[in-house]
Short mmCIF file of C-alpha atoms and ligand atoms in Angstrom, two decimals:
data_model
loop_
_atom_site.label_atom_id
_atom_site.label_comp_id
_atom_site.label_asym_id
_atom_site.label_seq_id
_atom_site.Cartn_x
_atom_site.Cartn_y
_atom_site.Cartn_z
CA MET A 1 -10.24 -56.36 -18.99
CA LYS A 2 -13.77 -57.51 -18.26
CA LYS A 3 -15.50 -54.90 -16.09
CA ASN A 4 -18.23 -55.20 -13.51
CA PRO A 5 -21.35 -53.19 -14.41
CA GLN A 6 -20.55 -50.65 -11.67
CA THR A 7 -17.13 -49.98 -13.25
CA ALA A 8 -18.44 -50.14 -16.83
CA LEU A 9 -20.89 -47.35 -16.03
CA ILE A 10 -17.97 -45.09 -15.15
CA HIS A 11 -15.44 -46.17 -17.83
CA ALA A 12 -17.54 -45.86 -20.99
CA PRO A 13 -16.30 -47.78 -24.10
CA ARG A 14 -16.43 -44.79 -26.46
CA LYS A 15 -13.85 -42.05 -25.97
CA ALA A 16 -14.67 -38.55 -27.20
CA PRO A 17 -12.55 -37.74 -30.28
CA GLN A 18 -9.64 -35.38 -29.70
CA TYR A 19 -11.03 -33.00 -32.27
CA ILE A 20 -14.02 -32.57 -34.53
CA SER A 21 -14.96 -29.35 -36.21
CA THR A 22 -18.02 -27.57 -34.77
CA VAL A 23 -19.26 -23.98 -34.91
CA GLN A 24 -18.84 -23.50 -31.18
CA PRO A 25 -15.76 -24.84 -29.38
CA PRO A 26 -16.20 -28.00 -27.30
CA LEU A 27 -17.20 -27.58 -23.67
CA PHE A 28 -14.88 -28.91 -20.96
CA ARG A 29 -16.17 -29.20 -17.41
CA ALA A 30 -13.45 -30.05 -14.94
CA SER A 31 -12.35 -30.11 -11.38
CA THR A 32 -10.00 -33.11 -11.88
CA ILE A 33 -7.92 -33.14 -15.04
CA ILE A 34 -6.38 -36.54 -15.79
CA PHE A 35 -2.62 -36.64 -16.47
CA ASP A 36 -1.35 -39.02 -19.16
CA ASN A 37 1.42 -40.28 -16.87
CA THR A 38 3.65 -39.22 -13.96
CA ASP A 39 6.01 -37.37 -16.33
CA ALA A 40 3.11 -35.08 -17.28
CA LEU A 41 2.27 -34.68 -13.58
CA PHE A 42 5.81 -33.75 -12.51
CA ASN A 43 6.62 -31.58 -15.55
CA ARG A 44 3.61 -29.28 -15.25
CA HIS A 45 4.28 -25.66 -14.35
CA TRP A 46 1.69 -23.08 -13.32
CA THR A 47 3.30 -20.31 -15.38
CA ASP A 48 2.59 -22.20 -18.60
CA ASP A 49 -0.29 -20.45 -20.31
CA TYR A 50 -2.02 -23.73 -21.01
CA ASP A 51 -1.16 -25.78 -17.95
CA TYR A 52 -4.09 -28.13 -17.63
CA SER A 53 -3.66 -29.57 -14.17
CA TYR A 54 -6.80 -28.73 -12.19
CA GLY A 55 -10.12 -27.04 -12.91
CA THR A 56 -9.33 -23.84 -10.99
CA HIS A 57 -6.24 -23.26 -13.20
CA GLY A 58 -8.34 -23.37 -16.35
CA THR A 59 -9.59 -25.62 -19.13
CA PRO A 60 -9.59 -25.22 -22.93
CA THR A 61 -13.09 -23.76 -22.47
CA THR A 62 -11.99 -21.00 -20.08
CA PHE A 63 -8.76 -20.26 -21.99
CA THR A 64 -10.72 -19.95 -25.26
CA LEU A 65 -13.06 -17.31 -23.82
CA GLY A 66 -10.17 -15.59 -22.02
CA ASP A 67 -8.15 -15.34 -25.26
CA ASN A 68 -11.19 -13.96 -27.08
CA ILE A 69 -11.78 -11.28 -24.47
CA ALA A 70 -8.08 -10.32 -24.45
CA GLN A 71 -8.17 -10.04 -28.25
CA ILE A 72 -11.35 -7.91 -28.31
CA GLU A 73 -9.83 -5.55 -25.75
CA GLY A 74 -6.45 -5.29 -27.49
CA GLY A 75 -4.59 -7.06 -24.67
CA THR A 76 -2.63 -10.32 -24.53
CA TYR A 77 -3.40 -12.25 -21.33
CA SER A 78 -6.68 -12.81 -19.57
CA LEU A 79 -8.13 -14.35 -16.41
CA LEU A 80 -11.78 -15.08 -15.73
CA ALA A 81 -13.59 -14.48 -12.45
CA PRO A 82 -17.10 -15.37 -11.26
CA SER A 83 -18.34 -11.75 -11.49
CA GLY A 84 -17.13 -8.32 -12.55
CA LEU A 85 -16.82 -7.36 -8.90
CA SER A 86 -14.67 -10.37 -8.10
CA ALA A 87 -12.38 -9.42 -11.05
CA ILE A 88 -12.08 -5.92 -9.53
CA ASN A 89 -11.33 -7.38 -6.11
CA LEU A 90 -8.67 -9.67 -7.61
CA VAL A 91 -6.79 -6.57 -8.81
CA ASN A 92 -7.15 -4.82 -5.43
CA SER A 93 -6.02 -7.83 -3.41
CA CYS A 94 -3.15 -8.60 -5.79
CA PHE A 95 -1.54 -5.17 -5.92
CA LEU A 96 -2.40 -3.36 -2.67
CA SER A 97 -0.54 -3.89 0.61
CA GLN A 98 -0.61 -2.20 4.00
CA GLY A 99 0.34 1.49 3.82
CA ASP A 100 -0.25 1.78 0.05
CA GLU A 101 -2.30 4.55 -1.49
CA VAL A 102 -4.97 3.87 -4.13
CA TRP A 103 -6.69 6.55 -6.22
CA VAL A 104 -10.30 6.16 -7.36
CA ALA A 105 -12.53 8.40 -9.44
CA ASP A 106 -15.45 9.91 -7.55
CA ASN A 107 -17.86 8.28 -10.05
CA ILE A 108 -16.29 4.79 -9.69
CA TYR A 109 -18.53 1.69 -9.60
CA GLY A 110 -19.91 1.86 -6.01
CA PRO A 111 -19.02 -1.67 -4.80
CA ASN A 112 -15.37 -1.14 -5.88
CA MET A 113 -15.27 1.89 -3.57
CA GLU A 114 -16.92 -0.17 -0.81
CA HIS A 115 -14.32 -2.92 -1.20
CA LEU A 116 -11.50 -0.38 -1.02
CA ARG A 117 -13.02 1.33 2.04
CA ASN A 118 -13.11 -2.11 3.67
CA LEU A 119 -9.41 -2.63 2.87
CA GLU A 120 -8.72 0.87 4.23
CA THR A 121 -10.33 0.05 7.58
CA ARG A 122 -8.84 -3.41 7.93
CA TYR A 123 -5.38 -3.08 6.36
CA GLY A 124 -4.51 0.62 6.46
CA ILE A 125 -4.66 1.13 2.69
CA ARG A 126 -5.27 4.82 1.97
CA VAL A 127 -8.16 5.53 -0.44
CA GLN A 128 -7.95 8.87 -2.24
CA VAL A 129 -10.68 10.26 -4.48
CA TYR A 130 -10.15 12.33 -7.63
CA ASN A 131 -12.43 14.10 -10.11
CA PRO A 132 -12.17 12.12 -13.40
CA ILE A 133 -12.44 15.25 -15.55
CA ASP A 134 -9.85 17.23 -13.61
CA VAL A 135 -6.35 15.69 -13.61
CA ALA A 136 -5.18 18.32 -11.11
CA THR A 137 -7.24 16.57 -8.40
CA PHE A 138 -5.11 13.41 -8.84
CA GLN A 139 -2.22 14.21 -6.50
CA PRO A 140 -0.33 10.95 -5.86
CA THR A 141 2.26 10.67 -3.10
CA GLU A 142 5.23 8.28 -3.25
CA LYS A 143 2.99 5.66 -1.58
CA ALA A 144 0.55 5.58 -4.48
CA LYS A 145 0.38 2.11 -6.08
CA LEU A 146 -2.79 1.92 -8.11
CA LEU A 147 -5.03 4.28 -10.08
CA TRP A 148 -8.56 3.09 -10.88
CA LEU A 149 -10.18 4.51 -14.01
CA GLU A 150 -13.66 4.08 -15.43
CA ALA A 151 -14.65 5.30 -18.89
CA ALA A 152 -17.39 6.41 -18.71
CA GLY A 153 -18.60 6.37 -15.08
CA SER A 154 -21.59 4.04 -15.07
CA VAL A 155 -24.17 6.33 -13.37
CA THR A 156 -23.29 9.97 -14.11
CA LEU A 157 -21.47 9.01 -17.34
CA GLU A 158 -18.61 11.51 -17.22
CA PHE A 159 -15.90 10.43 -19.65
CA PRO A 160 -12.54 10.86 -17.86
CA ASP A 161 -9.43 12.61 -19.09
CA LEU A 162 -7.87 9.20 -19.81
CA THR A 163 -4.85 10.66 -21.57
CA GLY A 164 -4.00 13.12 -18.79
CA LEU A 165 -4.61 10.60 -15.99
CA VAL A 166 -2.65 7.72 -17.54
CA LYS A 167 0.28 9.99 -18.43
CA LYS A 168 0.44 11.32 -14.87
CA ALA A 169 0.20 7.81 -13.38
CA GLN A 170 2.98 6.58 -15.67
CA ALA A 171 5.19 9.52 -14.71
CA HIS A 172 4.79 8.45 -11.05
CA ASN A 173 5.22 4.71 -11.76
CA ILE A 174 1.67 3.92 -10.64
CA LEU A 175 -0.27 0.94 -12.03
CA THR A 176 -3.38 1.88 -13.99
CA ALA A 177 -6.49 -0.33 -13.88
CA LEU A 178 -9.49 0.52 -16.04
CA ASP A 179 -13.00 -0.76 -15.44
CA ASN A 180 -13.64 -1.30 -19.16
CA THR A 181 -17.24 -2.54 -18.85
CA TRP A 182 -18.80 0.53 -20.50
CA GLY A 183 -16.49 0.45 -23.56
CA ALA A 184 -16.49 -3.40 -23.64
CA GLY A 185 -13.35 -3.32 -25.82
CA LEU A 186 -15.52 -1.95 -28.65
CA ALA A 187 -15.85 1.80 -28.06
CA PHE A 188 -12.06 2.24 -27.74
CA ASN A 189 -8.86 0.24 -27.28
CA ALA A 190 -7.70 0.50 -23.66
CA PHE A 191 -4.24 -0.77 -24.65
CA ASP A 192 -3.71 1.72 -27.48
CA PHE A 193 -5.68 4.96 -27.30
CA GLY A 194 -5.32 8.58 -28.36
CA ASP A 195 -2.70 10.17 -30.57
CA GLU A 196 0.09 9.13 -28.21
CA HIS A 197 -0.82 5.41 -28.26
CA LEU A 198 -1.17 5.22 -24.51
CA SER A 199 -2.13 2.04 -22.69
CA VAL A 200 -3.55 1.13 -19.31
CA ASP A 201 -1.81 -1.71 -17.47
CA ILE A 202 -4.92 -3.68 -16.54
CA SER A 203 -8.41 -3.80 -18.01
CA VAL A 204 -11.24 -5.26 -15.94
CA HIS A 205 -14.50 -6.12 -17.66
CA ALA A 206 -17.83 -7.21 -16.18
CA LEU A 207 -18.62 -9.87 -18.81
CA THR A 208 -22.02 -9.97 -17.09
CA LYS A 209 -23.01 -7.01 -19.33
CA TYR A 210 -22.35 -7.03 -23.09
CA PRO A 211 -20.37 -10.28 -23.52
CA SER A 212 -23.08 -12.30 -21.75
CA GLY A 213 -25.81 -10.17 -23.30
CA GLY A 214 -28.60 -12.22 -21.72
CA GLY A 215 -28.96 -10.61 -18.31
CA ASP A 216 -28.59 -14.09 -16.84
CA ILE A 217 -24.89 -14.83 -16.29
CA LEU A 218 -22.32 -13.29 -13.96
CA MET A 219 -18.66 -13.22 -14.98
CA GLY A 220 -15.63 -10.92 -15.06
CA SER A 221 -12.22 -10.75 -16.71
CA VAL A 222 -8.83 -9.16 -16.04
CA VAL A 223 -6.78 -8.47 -19.17
CA THR A 224 -3.13 -7.36 -19.32
CA ARG A 225 -0.40 -7.06 -21.93
CA ASP A 226 2.51 -7.51 -19.56
CA LYS A 227 3.57 -11.10 -18.78
CA LYS A 228 4.92 -10.25 -15.32
CA LEU A 229 1.69 -8.51 -14.29
CA HIS A 230 -0.31 -11.41 -15.67
CA HIS A 231 1.71 -13.92 -13.65
CA GLN A 232 1.18 -11.90 -10.47
CA LEU A 233 -2.56 -11.91 -11.14
CA PHE A 234 -2.52 -15.57 -12.21
CA ARG A 235 -0.87 -16.53 -8.90
CA ALA A 236 -3.38 -14.51 -6.83
CA HIS A 237 -6.22 -15.98 -8.90
CA ALA A 238 -4.96 -19.53 -8.24
CA ILE A 239 -4.33 -19.18 -4.50
CA GLN A 240 -7.69 -17.50 -3.95
CA GLY A 241 -9.42 -20.37 -5.75
CA ILE A 242 -11.18 -18.06 -8.21
CA SER A 243 -12.83 -20.07 -10.96
CA VAL A 244 -15.84 -20.05 -13.24
CA SER A 245 -18.28 -22.69 -14.42
CA GLY A 246 -17.53 -24.23 -17.83
CA ASP A 247 -21.24 -24.09 -18.66
CA ASP A 248 -21.39 -20.34 -17.97
CA VAL A 249 -18.22 -19.78 -20.02
CA ALA A 250 -19.72 -21.67 -22.98
CA GLN A 251 -22.83 -19.47 -22.81
CA VAL A 252 -20.78 -16.26 -22.84
CA GLN A 253 -18.59 -17.64 -25.65
CA ARG A 254 -21.74 -18.30 -27.69
CA SER A 255 -22.98 -14.72 -27.16
CA LEU A 256 -19.70 -13.12 -28.24
CA ALA A 257 -20.54 -13.61 -31.92
CA SER A 258 -23.36 -11.06 -31.68
CA MET A 259 -21.76 -8.71 -29.16
CA GLN A 260 -20.61 -6.00 -31.54
CA LEU A 261 -23.99 -5.94 -33.35
CA ARG A 262 -25.82 -5.68 -30.02
CA TYR A 263 -23.45 -2.96 -28.78
CA GLN A 264 -23.89 -0.89 -31.96
CA HIS A 265 -27.66 -1.31 -31.88
CA GLN A 266 -27.95 -0.31 -28.22
CA SER A 267 -25.52 2.58 -28.75
CA GLN A 268 -27.67 3.87 -31.64
CA SER A 269 -31.00 3.40 -29.84
CA CYS A 270 -29.57 5.25 -26.86
CA LEU A 271 -28.67 8.24 -29.05
CA THR A 272 -32.27 8.31 -30.35
CA LEU A 273 -33.51 8.38 -26.75
CA LEU A 274 -30.92 11.01 -25.81
CA ASP A 275 -32.29 13.41 -28.45
CA TRP A 276 -35.83 12.92 -27.21
CA LEU A 277 -34.99 13.08 -23.48
CA LYS A 278 -33.22 16.42 -23.98
CA GLN A 279 -36.47 17.95 -25.16
CA GLN A 280 -38.52 16.93 -22.12
CA PRO A 281 -39.26 19.72 -19.63
CA GLU A 282 -39.19 17.41 -16.56
CA PHE A 283 -35.41 17.04 -16.66
CA VAL A 284 -32.88 19.61 -15.56
CA GLN A 285 -30.00 17.63 -17.08
CA VAL A 286 -29.48 14.68 -19.42
CA LEU A 287 -26.15 12.84 -19.11
CA HIS A 288 -24.46 10.97 -21.96
CA PRO A 289 -20.83 11.33 -23.12
CA ALA A 290 -21.84 11.89 -26.76
CA ASP A 291 -23.79 14.98 -25.73
CA GLU A 292 -21.80 18.20 -26.03
CA ALA A 293 -23.17 19.46 -22.72
CA SER A 294 -22.02 16.38 -20.78
CA ALA A 295 -18.87 16.53 -18.65
CA GLY A 296 -15.91 14.92 -20.39
CA HIS A 297 -17.56 15.05 -23.85
CA GLU A 298 -14.31 16.30 -25.42
CA TYR A 299 -12.39 13.33 -23.95
CA TRP A 300 -15.03 10.89 -25.27
CA LYS A 301 -14.69 12.48 -28.72
CA GLU A 302 -10.91 12.14 -28.60
CA ILE A 303 -10.81 8.51 -27.36
CA CYS A 304 -13.98 6.98 -28.87
CA SER A 305 -13.19 8.29 -32.32
CA ASP A 306 -15.74 5.98 -34.04
CA GLY A 307 -18.51 7.71 -32.06
CA GLN A 308 -19.52 4.61 -30.09
CA SER A 309 -20.92 4.48 -26.59
CA ALA A 310 -22.71 2.00 -24.36
CA GLY A 311 -26.52 2.09 -24.14
CA LEU A 312 -26.69 4.07 -20.90
CA VAL A 313 -28.27 7.50 -20.46
CA SER A 314 -29.15 9.26 -17.20
CA VAL A 315 -31.54 12.12 -16.46
CA ILE A 316 -31.71 14.44 -13.45
CA PHE A 317 -35.26 15.44 -12.63
CA LYS A 318 -36.00 19.05 -11.72
CA PRO A 319 -35.77 19.54 -7.92
CA GLU A 320 -39.57 19.93 -7.59
CA TYR A 321 -39.87 16.19 -8.29
CA THR A 322 -39.64 14.39 -4.96
CA LEU A 323 -38.45 10.86 -4.28
CA LYS A 324 -42.11 9.82 -4.11
CA ASP A 325 -42.63 11.26 -7.62
CA ILE A 326 -39.57 9.51 -9.03
CA ARG A 327 -40.65 6.22 -7.51
CA ALA A 328 -44.10 6.66 -9.08
CA PHE A 329 -42.41 7.37 -12.45
CA CYS A 330 -40.26 4.21 -12.25
CA ASP A 331 -43.26 2.12 -11.15
CA ALA A 332 -45.33 3.43 -14.09
CA LEU A 333 -42.83 2.24 -16.71
CA GLN A 334 -43.88 -0.93 -18.49
CA LEU A 335 -41.02 -1.88 -20.83
CA PHE A 336 -38.19 -0.55 -18.66
CA LYS A 337 -37.86 -2.98 -15.77
CA LEU A 338 -36.56 -1.89 -12.38
CA GLY A 339 -33.23 -3.63 -11.86
CA PHE A 340 -29.44 -3.30 -11.64
CA SER A 341 -27.04 -4.05 -14.50
CA TRP A 342 -27.11 -3.40 -18.26
CA GLY A 343 -26.12 -4.84 -21.64
CA GLY A 344 -28.98 -7.36 -21.78
CA PRO A 345 -32.01 -7.60 -24.09
CA VAL A 346 -34.44 -5.95 -21.63
CA SER A 347 -34.27 -2.21 -20.96
CA LEU A 348 -33.72 -1.36 -17.29
CA VAL A 349 -34.26 1.65 -15.08
CA MET A 350 -32.66 2.54 -11.73
CA LEU A 351 -32.98 5.58 -9.47
CA TYR A 352 -30.13 7.16 -7.49
CA ASN A 353 -29.67 9.90 -4.94
CA LEU A 354 -26.34 11.45 -5.90
CA SER A 355 -25.92 13.18 -2.57
CA ASP A 356 -25.30 9.72 -1.01
CA MET A 357 -22.82 8.71 -3.71
CA ARG A 358 -20.23 11.42 -4.15
CA VAL A 359 -17.34 12.58 -1.94
CA LEU A 360 -16.26 15.66 -3.92
CA ALA A 361 -18.35 18.71 -4.76
CA HIS A 362 -19.37 18.56 -8.44
CA THR A 363 -20.30 21.77 -10.14
CA HIS A 364 -21.18 19.98 -13.40
CA LEU A 365 -24.09 18.05 -11.84
CA GLN A 366 -27.41 19.75 -11.18
CA GLN A 367 -29.38 19.18 -7.97
CA GLY A 368 -32.17 16.60 -8.25
CA LEU A 369 -32.79 12.88 -8.25
CA LEU A 370 -31.17 10.83 -10.98
CA VAL A 371 -32.71 8.07 -13.06
CA ARG A 372 -30.53 5.87 -15.28
CA PHE A 373 -31.94 4.14 -18.34
CA CYS A 374 -30.14 1.07 -19.72
CA ILE A 375 -31.24 0.54 -23.28
CA GLY A 376 -32.00 -3.03 -24.29
CA LEU A 377 -32.82 -4.47 -27.70
CA GLU A 378 -36.42 -3.22 -27.94
CA HIS A 379 -37.42 -0.73 -30.67
CA PRO A 380 -36.43 2.80 -29.51
CA ALA A 381 -39.86 4.22 -30.50
CA ASP A 382 -41.54 1.86 -28.02
CA LEU A 383 -39.08 2.83 -25.30
CA ILE A 384 -39.76 6.54 -25.88
CA GLN A 385 -43.49 5.86 -25.74
CA ASP A 386 -43.02 4.01 -22.44
CA ILE A 387 -41.18 6.98 -20.86
CA GLU A 388 -43.70 9.45 -22.31
CA ASN A 389 -46.60 7.50 -20.78
CA ALA A 390 -44.89 7.33 -17.38
CA LEU A 391 -44.13 11.08 -17.43
CA LYS A 392 -47.75 11.86 -18.33
CA GLN A 393 -48.96 9.70 -15.46
CA LEU A 394 -46.50 11.39 -13.11
CA ASN A 395 -47.59 14.92 -14.08
CA THR A 396 -51.29 14.03 -13.81
CA GLN A 397 -50.72 12.63 -10.29
CA LYS A 398 -48.76 15.75 -9.33
CA LEU A 399 -51.67 18.02 -10.35
CA GLU A 400 -54.26 16.04 -8.35
C1 PLP B 501 -19.13 -0.47 -14.26
C2 PLP B 501 -19.32 -1.79 -13.60
N1 PLP B 501 -18.24 -2.50 -13.26
C3 PLP B 501 -18.34 -3.69 -12.65
C4 PLP B 501 -19.56 -4.22 -12.35
C5 PLP B 501 -19.63 -5.54 -11.62
O1 PLP B 501 -20.07 -6.56 -12.40
P1 PLP B 501 -20.82 -7.81 -11.77
O2 PLP B 501 -22.26 -7.44 -11.65
O3 PLP B 501 -20.55 -8.90 -12.74
O4 PLP B 501 -20.18 -8.08 -10.44
C6 PLP B 501 -20.73 -3.53 -12.69
C7 PLP B 501 -22.07 -4.08 -12.38
O5 PLP B 501 -23.07 -3.43 -12.42
C8 PLP B 501 -20.60 -2.27 -13.31
O6 PLP B 501 -21.68 -1.54 -13.64
#
């Protein structure tokens, strides 16, 4: 058929080949997906893992990354979301209904708690808080539906009693969802951990951190091993219109190849900083699960048996250091940039006032303002020098 130029511009003569071999998988961008014929249109079914019918349901690009994340984490099925927080919210909105009870650790990622408090006010979902290192504080009633876990907590870095908590949840028929961002599927296997080969039901991962690795892309995933759970999530994902950009997915896919190397490097650099930070007189406490003095260290040792941990370490300044002092310290840092998130190439610092962040009384945390360091890919000696310079500046100012 001879085409007018306007049509020819849209229907190009060369068709992309079905398959050529490249290092990175091909990138599909799609809202519309074109069916071969009406048979293909009428025979599609949303429960097919690879039902290509519309962009929000997924493309080969999104399924490729999803399968990779599921594999890294030891799960089977995966869904992608536009941020880690939206992946968390997908789980909450999928499994919680009016009158249900949800249990969250006191050190849970703050915006997850905020989302649940919002559901509590609007829909009468009961939010209960437990101490992650004390299973006895997890006291579910028959209304309990969901237990949120985080290993380790991303600010105070307590490693929870995963074994005790998951066993208790299973005994009460409660779904377990782990925010697996810290472990990234590398420090431990959330679907097969400890001597008893326990498994969580759902693993949520902020791919924004280590999988992206660039500090420039937001994304999240929800991984399961159970087909029924996956289909429940898949349905909620579809009706809520949750989808991700093919371009962003391709970027994360490209970064996956170096993820384990980056994780190991940051884990190691962080341990070097931990040793040095522990010797500094300005801090009343240094928090890192690999440190024997940190709460939950024995659980970390049991679960993360290869000795791995994310590149996060927190310090609590002695109470004589005021908020003004801590702000001056953070402002004096040169290499550590002030910003939220972690897992990227640039080291980050953030300050927190724990008294605004915790519901339960915690005897394992000292009084004082907390600063969290997220270790990037810089040389650890330069990072130590940066902190040393900022501490010197702080102490000089304090004497003036
Ligand atoms: C432990 C943890 N979970 C989830 C998230 C949310 O990820 P995102 O920033 O992609 O929404 C974050 C972000 O800081 C986090 O630290």
